[in-house]
Every structure is written in C-alpha cells, then in structure tokens.
C-alpha cells in the first residue's frame, strides 16, 4: 500500500528530526545580523 509506505517513511524521518529552539535562535539573532552585516553585506 502506497499510503502505508509514505506513513512509515514519515515516521522514520520524524525519529531523527531536530527540533529548533526558536527562543535561543531569536536571542542570538542580533549578533548574527551584525556579523552578517560586517562580513557579507559590506
């Protein structure tokens, strides 16, 4: 069954998925933006 195979594949992917801590990302974002501006955006 095609649907069953897709569900099993998705379950496998979800077992190794990494959850992003957006609070931590947002806390560091100003420093990352400043670094980007200095290094890349010149």
GROMACS .gro file of N, CA and C in nm:
model
  126
    1UNK      N    1   0.084  -0.119   0.000
    1UNK     CA    2   0.000   0.000   0.000
    1UNK      C    3   0.088   0.125   0.000
    2UNK      N    4   0.065   0.211  -0.097
    2UNK     CA    5   0.148   0.330  -0.116
    2UNK      C    6   0.139   0.426   0.003
    3UNK      N    7   0.019   0.443   0.056
    3UNK     CA    8   0.000   0.533   0.170
    3UNK      C    9   0.072   0.482   0.293
    4UNK      N   10   0.064   0.353   0.316
    4UNK     CA   11   0.132   0.294   0.432
    4UNK      C   12   0.283   0.316   0.423
    5UNK      N   13   0.339   0.300   0.306
    5UNK     CA   14   0.482   0.321   0.287
    5UNK      C   15   0.520   0.466   0.315
    6UNK      N   16   0.436   0.558   0.273
    6UNK     CA   17   0.464   0.700   0.298
    6UNK      C   18   0.456   0.732   0.447
    7UNK      N   19   0.357   0.676   0.516
    7UNK     CA   20   0.343   0.699   0.660
    7UNK      C   21   0.464   0.643   0.733
    8UNK      N   22   0.507   0.523   0.698
    8UNK     CA   23   0.623   0.463   0.763
    8UNK      C   24   0.749   0.543   0.736
    9UNK      N   25   0.764   0.593   0.614
    9UNK     CA   26   0.880   0.676   0.582
    9UNK      C   27   0.877   0.805   0.665
   10UNK      N   28   0.761   0.867   0.677
   10UNK     CA   29   0.750   0.990   0.755
   10UNK      C   30   0.781   0.964   0.902
   11UNK      N   31   0.734   0.853   0.956
   11UNK     CA   32   0.764   0.819   1.095
   11UNK      C   33   0.914   0.802   1.115
   12UNK      N   34   0.980   0.743   1.018
   12UNK     CA   35   1.125   0.726   1.024
   12UNK      C   36   1.195   0.862   1.023
   13UNK      N   37   1.151   0.951   0.936
   13UNK     CA   38   1.209   1.085   0.930
   13UNK      C   39   1.190   1.160   1.062
   14UNK      N   40   1.074   1.147   1.120
   14UNK     CA   41   1.043   1.220   1.243
   14UNK      C   42   1.125   1.171   1.362
   15UNK      N   43   1.169   1.046   1.359
   15UNK     CA   44   1.251   0.994   1.468
   15UNK      C   45   1.388   1.060   1.472
   16UNK      N   46   1.436   1.108   1.358
   16UNK     CA   47   1.567   1.171   1.353
   16UNK      C   48   1.559   1.323   1.334
   17UNK      N   49   1.439   1.377   1.335
   17UNK     CA   50   1.422   1.521   1.316
   17UNK      C   51   1.477   1.598   1.435
   18UNK      N   52   1.530   1.714   1.407
   18UNK     CA   53   1.584   1.801   1.511
   18UNK      C   54   1.488   1.917   1.529
   19UNK      N   55   1.447   1.939   1.652
   19UNK     CA   56   1.358   2.050   1.683
   19UNK      C   57   1.441   2.176   1.708
   20UNK      N   58   1.405   2.284   1.644
   20UNK     CA   59   1.478   2.410   1.658
   20UNK      C   60   1.424   2.486   1.779
   21UNK      N   61   1.515   2.532   1.863
   21UNK     CA   62   1.478   2.613   1.979
   21UNK      C   63   1.474   2.759   1.934
   22UNK      N   64   1.356   2.805   1.893
   22UNK     CA   65   1.342   2.938   1.835
   22UNK      C   66   1.370   3.048   1.936
   23UNK      N   67   1.348   3.023   2.064
   23UNK     CA   68   1.382   3.124   2.165
   23UNK      C   69   1.532   3.149   2.166
   24UNK      N   70   1.610   3.042   2.155
   24UNK     CA   71   1.755   3.056   2.152
   24UNK      C   72   1.801   3.122   2.022
   25UNK      N   73   1.741   3.084   1.911
   25UNK     CA   74   1.774   3.145   1.782
   25UNK      C   75   1.745   3.295   1.786
   26UNK      N   76   1.628   3.332   1.833
   26UNK     CA   77   1.590   3.473   1.837
   26UNK      C   78   1.678   3.553   1.932
   27UNK      N   79   1.726   3.489   2.037
   27UNK     CA   80   1.815   3.557   2.131
   27UNK      C   81   1.949   3.591   2.063
   28UNK      N   82   1.997   3.504   1.977
   28UNK     CA   83   2.126   3.524   1.911
   28UNK      C   84   2.114   3.603   1.781
   29UNK      N   85   1.994   3.623   1.733
   29UNK     CA   86   1.974   3.685   1.601
   29UNK      C   87   2.041   3.823   1.586
   30UNK      N   88   2.035   3.913   1.683
   30UNK     CA   89   2.101   4.044   1.665
   30UNK      C   90   2.252   4.031   1.641
   31UNK      N   91   2.317   3.940   1.713
   31UNK     CA   92   2.461   3.920   1.693
   31UNK      C   93   2.488   3.862   1.554
   32UNK      N   94   2.405   3.768   1.512
   32UNK     CA   95   2.422   3.708   1.379
   32UNK      C   96   2.401   3.813   1.270
   33UNK      N   97   2.301   3.898   1.288
   33UNK     CA   98   2.276   4.003   1.188
   33UNK      C   99   2.393   4.101   1.181
   34UNK      N  100   2.449   4.136   1.296
   34UNK     CA  101   2.563   4.227   1.298
   34UNK      C  102   2.683   4.162   1.229
   35UNK      N  103   2.705   4.036   1.256
   35UNK     CA  104   2.817   3.965   1.192
   35UNK      C  105   2.796   3.956   1.041
   36UNK      N  106   2.673   3.928   1.000
   36UNK     CA  107   2.641   3.922   0.857
   36UNK      C  108   2.671   4.057   0.792
   37UNK      N  109   2.629   4.164   0.857
   37UNK     CA  110   2.650   4.298   0.802
   37UNK      C  111   2.798   4.330   0.788
   38UNK      N  112   2.878   4.290   0.886
   38UNK     CA  113   3.022   4.316   0.880
   38UNK      C  114   3.092   4.229   0.775
   39UNK      N  115   3.052   4.104   0.766
   39UNK     CA  116   3.126   4.008   0.684
   39UNK      C  117   3.077   3.998   0.540
   40UNK      N  118   2.949   4.000   0.520
   40UNK     CA  119   2.892   3.968   0.390
   40UNK      C  120   2.839   4.093   0.318
   41UNK      N  121   2.766   4.174   0.391
   41UNK     CA  122   2.689   4.281   0.330
   41UNK      C  123   2.773   4.402   0.287
   42UNK      N  124   2.890   4.414   0.339
   42UNK     CA  125   2.980   4.529   0.316
   42UNK      C  126   2.937   4.616   0.206
   0.00000   0.00000   0.00000
